[in-house]
Amino acid sequence: MSASWLRDEDPRLLTGGGRFLDDIDVPGGVWAAFVRSPHAHAEIGKIDAAGARNTPGVIAVLTGADYRADGMGFLPCQDSCTRRDRTAMRAPEHPALPHDRARFVGEPVAMVVAETQQAARDAAEAISIDWSVLPSVVAVGEGPGLHSGFDDNEAFYAMVGDPENLQAAFDGAAHVVEQTLCDQRVTANTMEPRGYVGDYDKGTGRFTLRGGVHSPHTLCCQLAEHVFRLPSDRFRVVTGDVGGSFGMRGAVYPEIALVLWAARRLGRPVKWVATRSEALLADDQGRDIFSEAALALDREELSRFAGRSDRQSRRLARREGPRSPLNALNLMSGVYRFPAKQVSVRGCFTNTNPVSPYRGAGGPEAGLIVERLIDKAARQTGLDPVELRRRNLIRPQDMPYDTGRGRTYDSGDFAVVMDKAAELADVAGFTERRAQSAANGCLRGLGICNAIEQTARPGIECAVLEIDKDGNAVVRVDTASQGQGHETIWRRMVCDRLGLSPESVRIVDGDSDALPGGGGTFNSRSAVSGGWLSWVPSRRLSNGARCRGRYAGSRCDRYCL
């Protein structure tokens, strides 16, 4: 590739040329605001909306009864797993607007549509609801079943390992360390709050959603199949510029379905943007895994680990899947050799806010459990924590290395990486620095973590490269940038291969109508999938390949994957 470039997006984004959601002014559009549950668990009684309907500018007040009367479907769970008896995991019905019961603080229970944003918010505050507060479940394994037809709250369970070998390793261990951890909840708190514009064209029967999402084509299919029960070609999703995500925008949120539903009912585009306070309640959160784990070290110079994580538990709401906990289970070995290991994970329904995959989606959780155990073992045995890790790292001669969960490391020299990091961090001089800090009345610590991630998950992807008779190129990809600089990356790949100037290459992404399909942006996969697919057509064209089919002989050369 050529010399490094400045980001192509920056002049546009830094001088007010961006197309974020609040830059979109849809003609005839109206605003939505939501009434949200102040209770973790409560029955929804009478909804008094008289004051809201009398607020100037209010067009409609919509409730769960309206949503149900229109025959609307439920928000889908995006992953699947099994339970202890190997039956399918539990996935309760989750309407975008419930009519009977709220199950977490911040769940939307009524929707106001008005001519202005302020009128919608004022009217929402004028709505009163008769609540019947119910006991709430906030800890895993507590209470009776929260959802109809379920006698308990365990949604899924998975376990891998060899219990017999593990028990033998613990019985013969020289040292055993145990720990209980809470990987606390976090929120993304993105620079641009979450929001959407929903539009419906009565003439064509098509919906258009604008707003930050990860996977436009996937969302079209989910809305079509689960929520509206219509063909997927009736939906278009356009992301525009997006001010950050970190995984938070990957869920099928209630507000997505509701702005589209309201747009169809009212015959006008409907826009909603969260306030910063509202986002803290309404955005899916991350982490929130409780774990009980143990590590055994053998008597042969403490050079063999045996580990177990018996109770890795995740608190769930209604529409969550097990992706992050299962990723944590898959990555629990880290970069270490575990001749004996057993890991189990379960998800339990609670009256807490939904949790989605967030920044690593299980990898950081697994790393916290394993690395904290090793540090605790180093303190107990008196060994240097770097040396204890070195003794147990997967070695180059062990490659390919099967982690025991269907994951194989094909290469890597983890000892070289760790030693280089220790050199750069001047671990050898840490004792002196700690003493200096202590003399100044301060504490100084040394944190060590050998991180490994499971990224670029395989999936469907699509890219199209078009070159017109004047030598200008258009690259269409399904990835949706959320600030990562995709535009620069894709343009650079094409320009380097075809010898084009940057000004002659236009990038189109985040629009489900631009391509026949695709996977989207998540799991650090964009450069591997969308980027590679941008490069392949340019390579084919640079090697003299021509398009075939109905594009042959037209004004453009076109290559599709």
PDB file of N, CA and C in Angstrom, residues 74-79 89-96 104 107-108 147 194 248 250-255 282-285 316-322 349 353-356:
ATOM      1  N   PHE A  74     -43.121  -9.331  17.816  1.00  0.00           N
ATOM      2  CA  PHE A  74     -42.255  -9.195  18.978  1.00  0.00           C
ATOM      3  C   PHE A  74     -40.809  -8.976  18.551  1.00  0.00           C
ATOM      4  N   LEU A  75     -40.055  -8.327  19.425  1.00  0.00           N
ATOM      5  CA  LEU A  75     -38.636  -8.098  19.160  1.00  0.00           C
ATOM      6  C   LEU A  75     -37.893  -9.428  19.236  1.00  0.00           C
ATOM      7  N   PRO A  76     -37.052  -9.717  18.254  1.00  0.00           N
ATOM      8  CA  PRO A  76     -36.401 -11.031  18.231  1.00  0.00           C
ATOM      9  C   PRO A  76     -35.213 -11.127  19.173  1.00  0.00           C
ATOM     10  N   CYS A  77     -34.948 -12.334  19.644  1.00  0.00           N
ATOM     11  CA  CYS A  77     -33.700 -12.648  20.324  1.00  0.00           C
ATOM     12  C   CYS A  77     -32.688 -13.000  19.238  1.00  0.00           C
ATOM     13  N   GLN A  78     -31.501 -12.409  19.289  1.00  0.00           N
ATOM     14  CA  GLN A  78     -30.584 -12.495  18.155  1.00  0.00           C
ATOM     15  C   GLN A  78     -29.637 -13.680  18.211  1.00  0.00           C
ATOM     16  N   ASP A  79     -29.664 -14.473  19.260  1.00  0.00           N
ATOM     17  CA  ASP A  79     -28.805 -15.649  19.361  1.00  0.00           C
ATOM     18  C   ASP A  79     -29.592 -16.774  20.021  1.00  0.00           C
ATOM     19  N   MET A  89     -33.266 -22.777  24.392  1.00  0.00           N
ATOM     20  CA  MET A  89     -33.284 -21.734  25.413  1.00  0.00           C
ATOM     21  C   MET A  89     -34.631 -21.022  25.430  1.00  0.00           C
ATOM     22  N   ARG A  90     -34.937 -20.395  26.536  1.00  0.00           N
ATOM     23  CA  ARG A  90     -36.187 -19.669  26.683  1.00  0.00           C
ATOM     24  C   ARG A  90     -36.046 -18.263  26.110  1.00  0.00           C
ATOM     25  N   ALA A  91     -36.985 -17.885  25.285  1.00  0.00           N
ATOM     26  CA  ALA A  91     -37.006 -16.546  24.697  1.00  0.00           C
ATOM     27  C   ALA A  91     -38.428 -16.017  24.792  1.00  0.00           C
ATOM     28  N   PRO A  92     -38.782 -15.335  25.879  1.00  0.00           N
ATOM     29  CA  PRO A  92     -40.154 -14.853  26.061  1.00  0.00           C
ATOM     30  C   PRO A  92     -40.535 -13.822  24.997  1.00  0.00           C
ATOM     31  N   GLU A  93     -41.831 -13.702  24.761  1.00  0.00           N
ATOM     32  CA  GLU A  93     -42.316 -12.694  23.825  1.00  0.00           C
ATOM     33  C   GLU A  93     -42.032 -11.300  24.379  1.00  0.00           C
ATOM     34  N   HIS A  94     -41.509 -10.429  23.513  1.00  0.00           N
ATOM     35  CA  HIS A  94     -41.153  -9.082  23.933  1.00  0.00           C
ATOM     36  C   HIS A  94     -41.743  -8.077  22.955  1.00  0.00           C
ATOM     37  N   PRO A  95     -42.955  -7.576  23.224  1.00  0.00           N
ATOM     38  CA  PRO A  95     -43.520  -6.532  22.363  1.00  0.00           C
ATOM     39  C   PRO A  95     -42.743  -5.231  22.515  1.00  0.00           C
ATOM     40  N   ALA A  96     -42.689  -4.460  21.460  1.00  0.00           N
ATOM     41  CA  ALA A  96     -41.988  -3.172  21.545  1.00  0.00           C
ATOM     42  C   ALA A  96     -42.678  -2.238  22.533  1.00  0.00           C
ATOM     43  N   PHE A 104     -38.590  -3.794  33.416  1.00  0.00           N
ATOM     44  CA  PHE A 104     -37.351  -3.156  33.847  1.00  0.00           C
ATOM     45  C   PHE A 104     -37.535  -1.641  33.810  1.00  0.00           C
ATOM     46  N   GLU A 107     -38.298   0.740  30.481  1.00  0.00           N
ATOM     47  CA  GLU A 107     -39.007   0.094  29.382  1.00  0.00           C
ATOM     48  C   GLU A 107     -40.117   1.025  28.884  1.00  0.00           C
ATOM     49  N   PRO A 108     -40.227   1.279  27.576  1.00  0.00           N
ATOM     50  CA  PRO A 108     -41.279   2.170  27.082  1.00  0.00           C
ATOM     51  C   PRO A 108     -42.647   1.521  27.223  1.00  0.00           C
ATOM     52  N   HIS A 147     -41.683 -14.792  33.592  1.00  0.00           N
ATOM     53  CA  HIS A 147     -42.391 -14.804  32.323  1.00  0.00           C
ATOM     54  C   HIS A 147     -43.393 -15.946  32.273  1.00  0.00           C
ATOM     55  N   ARG A 194     -28.580   7.783  20.769  1.00  0.00           N
ATOM     56  CA  ARG A 194     -29.330   6.927  19.855  1.00  0.00           C
ATOM     57  C   ARG A 194     -30.617   7.612  19.397  1.00  0.00           C
ATOM     58  N   MET A 248     -23.270  -1.087  21.180  1.00  0.00           N
ATOM     59  CA  MET A 248     -24.557  -0.677  21.747  1.00  0.00           C
ATOM     60  C   MET A 248     -25.659  -0.568  20.703  1.00  0.00           C
ATOM     61  N   GLY A 250     -26.246  -2.441  18.176  1.00  0.00           N
ATOM     62  CA  GLY A 250     -26.496  -3.684  17.459  1.00  0.00           C
ATOM     63  C   GLY A 250     -27.829  -4.337  17.752  1.00  0.00           C
ATOM     64  N   ALA A 251     -28.516  -3.912  18.800  1.00  0.00           N
ATOM     65  CA  ALA A 251     -29.761  -4.567  19.201  1.00  0.00           C
ATOM     66  C   ALA A 251     -30.942  -4.099  18.351  1.00  0.00           C
ATOM     67  N   VAL A 252     -32.009  -4.894  18.345  1.00  0.00           N
ATOM     68  CA  VAL A 252     -33.283  -4.478  17.749  1.00  0.00           C
ATOM     69  C   VAL A 252     -34.080  -3.803  18.867  1.00  0.00           C
ATOM     70  N   TYR A 253     -33.969  -2.499  18.940  1.00  0.00           N
ATOM     71  CA  TYR A 253     -34.569  -1.746  20.041  1.00  0.00           C
ATOM     72  C   TYR A 253     -36.068  -1.529  19.821  1.00  0.00           C
ATOM     73  N   PRO A 254     -36.837  -1.359  20.913  1.00  0.00           N
ATOM     74  CA  PRO A 254     -38.261  -1.051  20.757  1.00  0.00           C
ATOM     75  C   PRO A 254     -38.505   0.199  19.919  1.00  0.00           C
ATOM     76  N   GLU A 255     -37.686   1.226  20.111  1.00  0.00           N
ATOM     77  CA  GLU A 255     -37.915   2.490  19.407  1.00  0.00           C
ATOM     78  C   GLU A 255     -37.794   2.339  17.892  1.00  0.00           C
ATOM     79  N   ALA A 282     -32.364   3.721  28.492  1.00  0.00           N
ATOM     80  CA  ALA A 282     -32.938   3.005  27.359  1.00  0.00           C
ATOM     81  C   ALA A 282     -31.924   2.255  26.519  1.00  0.00           C
ATOM     82  N   ASP A 283     -30.655   2.670  26.525  1.00  0.00           N
ATOM     83  CA  ASP A 283     -29.641   1.952  25.746  1.00  0.00           C
ATOM     84  C   ASP A 283     -29.305   0.634  26.417  1.00  0.00           C
ATOM     85  N   ASP A 284     -29.072  -0.385  25.595  1.00  0.00           N
ATOM     86  CA  ASP A 284     -28.587  -1.642  26.161  1.00  0.00           C
ATOM     87  C   ASP A 284     -27.236  -1.414  26.818  1.00  0.00           C
ATOM     88  N   GLN A 285     -27.006  -2.105  27.910  1.00  0.00           N
ATOM     89  CA  GLN A 285     -25.774  -1.961  28.669  1.00  0.00           C
ATOM     90  C   GLN A 285     -24.844  -3.137  28.383  1.00  0.00           C
ATOM     91  N   LEU A 316     -30.283 -11.250  32.565  1.00  0.00           N
ATOM     92  CA  LEU A 316     -30.905 -11.011  31.273  1.00  0.00           C
ATOM     93  C   LEU A 316     -32.241 -10.307  31.421  1.00  0.00           C
ATOM     94  N   ALA A 317     -32.633  -9.582  30.370  1.00  0.00           N
ATOM     95  CA  ALA A 317     -34.007  -9.131  30.210  1.00  0.00           C
ATOM     96  C   ALA A 317     -34.677 -10.089  29.225  1.00  0.00           C
ATOM     97  N   ARG A 318     -35.668  -9.600  28.450  1.00  0.00           N
ATOM     98  CA  ARG A 318     -36.456 -10.543  27.663  1.00  0.00           C
ATOM     99  C   ARG A 318     -35.838 -10.932  26.325  1.00  0.00           C
ATOM    100  N   ARG A 319     -35.223  -9.980  25.608  1.00  0.00           N
ATOM    101  CA  ARG A 319     -34.852 -10.265  24.230  1.00  0.00           C
ATOM    102  C   ARG A 319     -33.368 -10.546  24.049  1.00  0.00           C
ATOM    103  N   GLU A 320     -32.651 -10.721  25.141  1.00  0.00           N
ATOM    104  CA  GLU A 320     -31.214 -10.911  25.017  1.00  0.00           C
ATOM    105  C   GLU A 320     -30.863 -12.334  24.643  1.00  0.00           C
ATOM    106  N   GLY A 321     -29.749 -12.469  23.958  1.00  0.00           N
ATOM    107  CA  GLY A 321     -29.212 -13.775  23.642  1.00  0.00           C
ATOM    108  C   GLY A 321     -27.938 -14.047  24.424  1.00  0.00           C
ATOM    109  N   PRO A 322     -27.367 -15.231  24.229  1.00  0.00           N
ATOM    110  CA  PRO A 322     -26.212 -15.642  25.031  1.00  0.00           C
ATOM    111  C   PRO A 322     -24.863 -15.356  24.384  1.00  0.00           C
ATOM    112  N   PHE A 349     -33.135 -14.667  33.781  1.00  0.00           N
ATOM    113  CA  PHE A 349     -33.980 -13.485  33.646  1.00  0.00           C
ATOM    114  C   PHE A 349     -34.062 -12.735  34.977  1.00  0.00           C
ATOM    115  N   ASN A 353     -32.044  -3.912  33.267  1.00  0.00           N
ATOM    116  CA  ASN A 353     -32.051  -3.448  31.889  1.00  0.00           C
ATOM    117  C   ASN A 353     -31.342  -4.437  30.967  1.00  0.00           C
ATOM    118  N   PRO A 354     -31.749  -4.472  29.705  1.00  0.00           N
ATOM    119  CA  PRO A 354     -31.114  -5.402  28.756  1.00  0.00           C
ATOM    120  C   PRO A 354     -29.612  -5.155  28.627  1.00  0.00           C
ATOM    121  N   VAL A 355     -28.902  -6.236  28.366  1.00  0.00           N
ATOM    122  CA  VAL A 355     -27.455  -6.190  28.175  1.00  0.00           C
ATOM    123  C   VAL A 355     -27.137  -6.768  26.803  1.00  0.00           C
ATOM    124  N   SER A 356     -26.297  -6.078  26.048  1.00  0.00           N
ATOM    125  CA  SER A 356     -25.925  -6.519  24.708  1.00  0.00           C
ATOM    126  C   SER A 356     -24.416  -6.711  24.624  1.00  0.00           C
TER     127      SER A 356
END
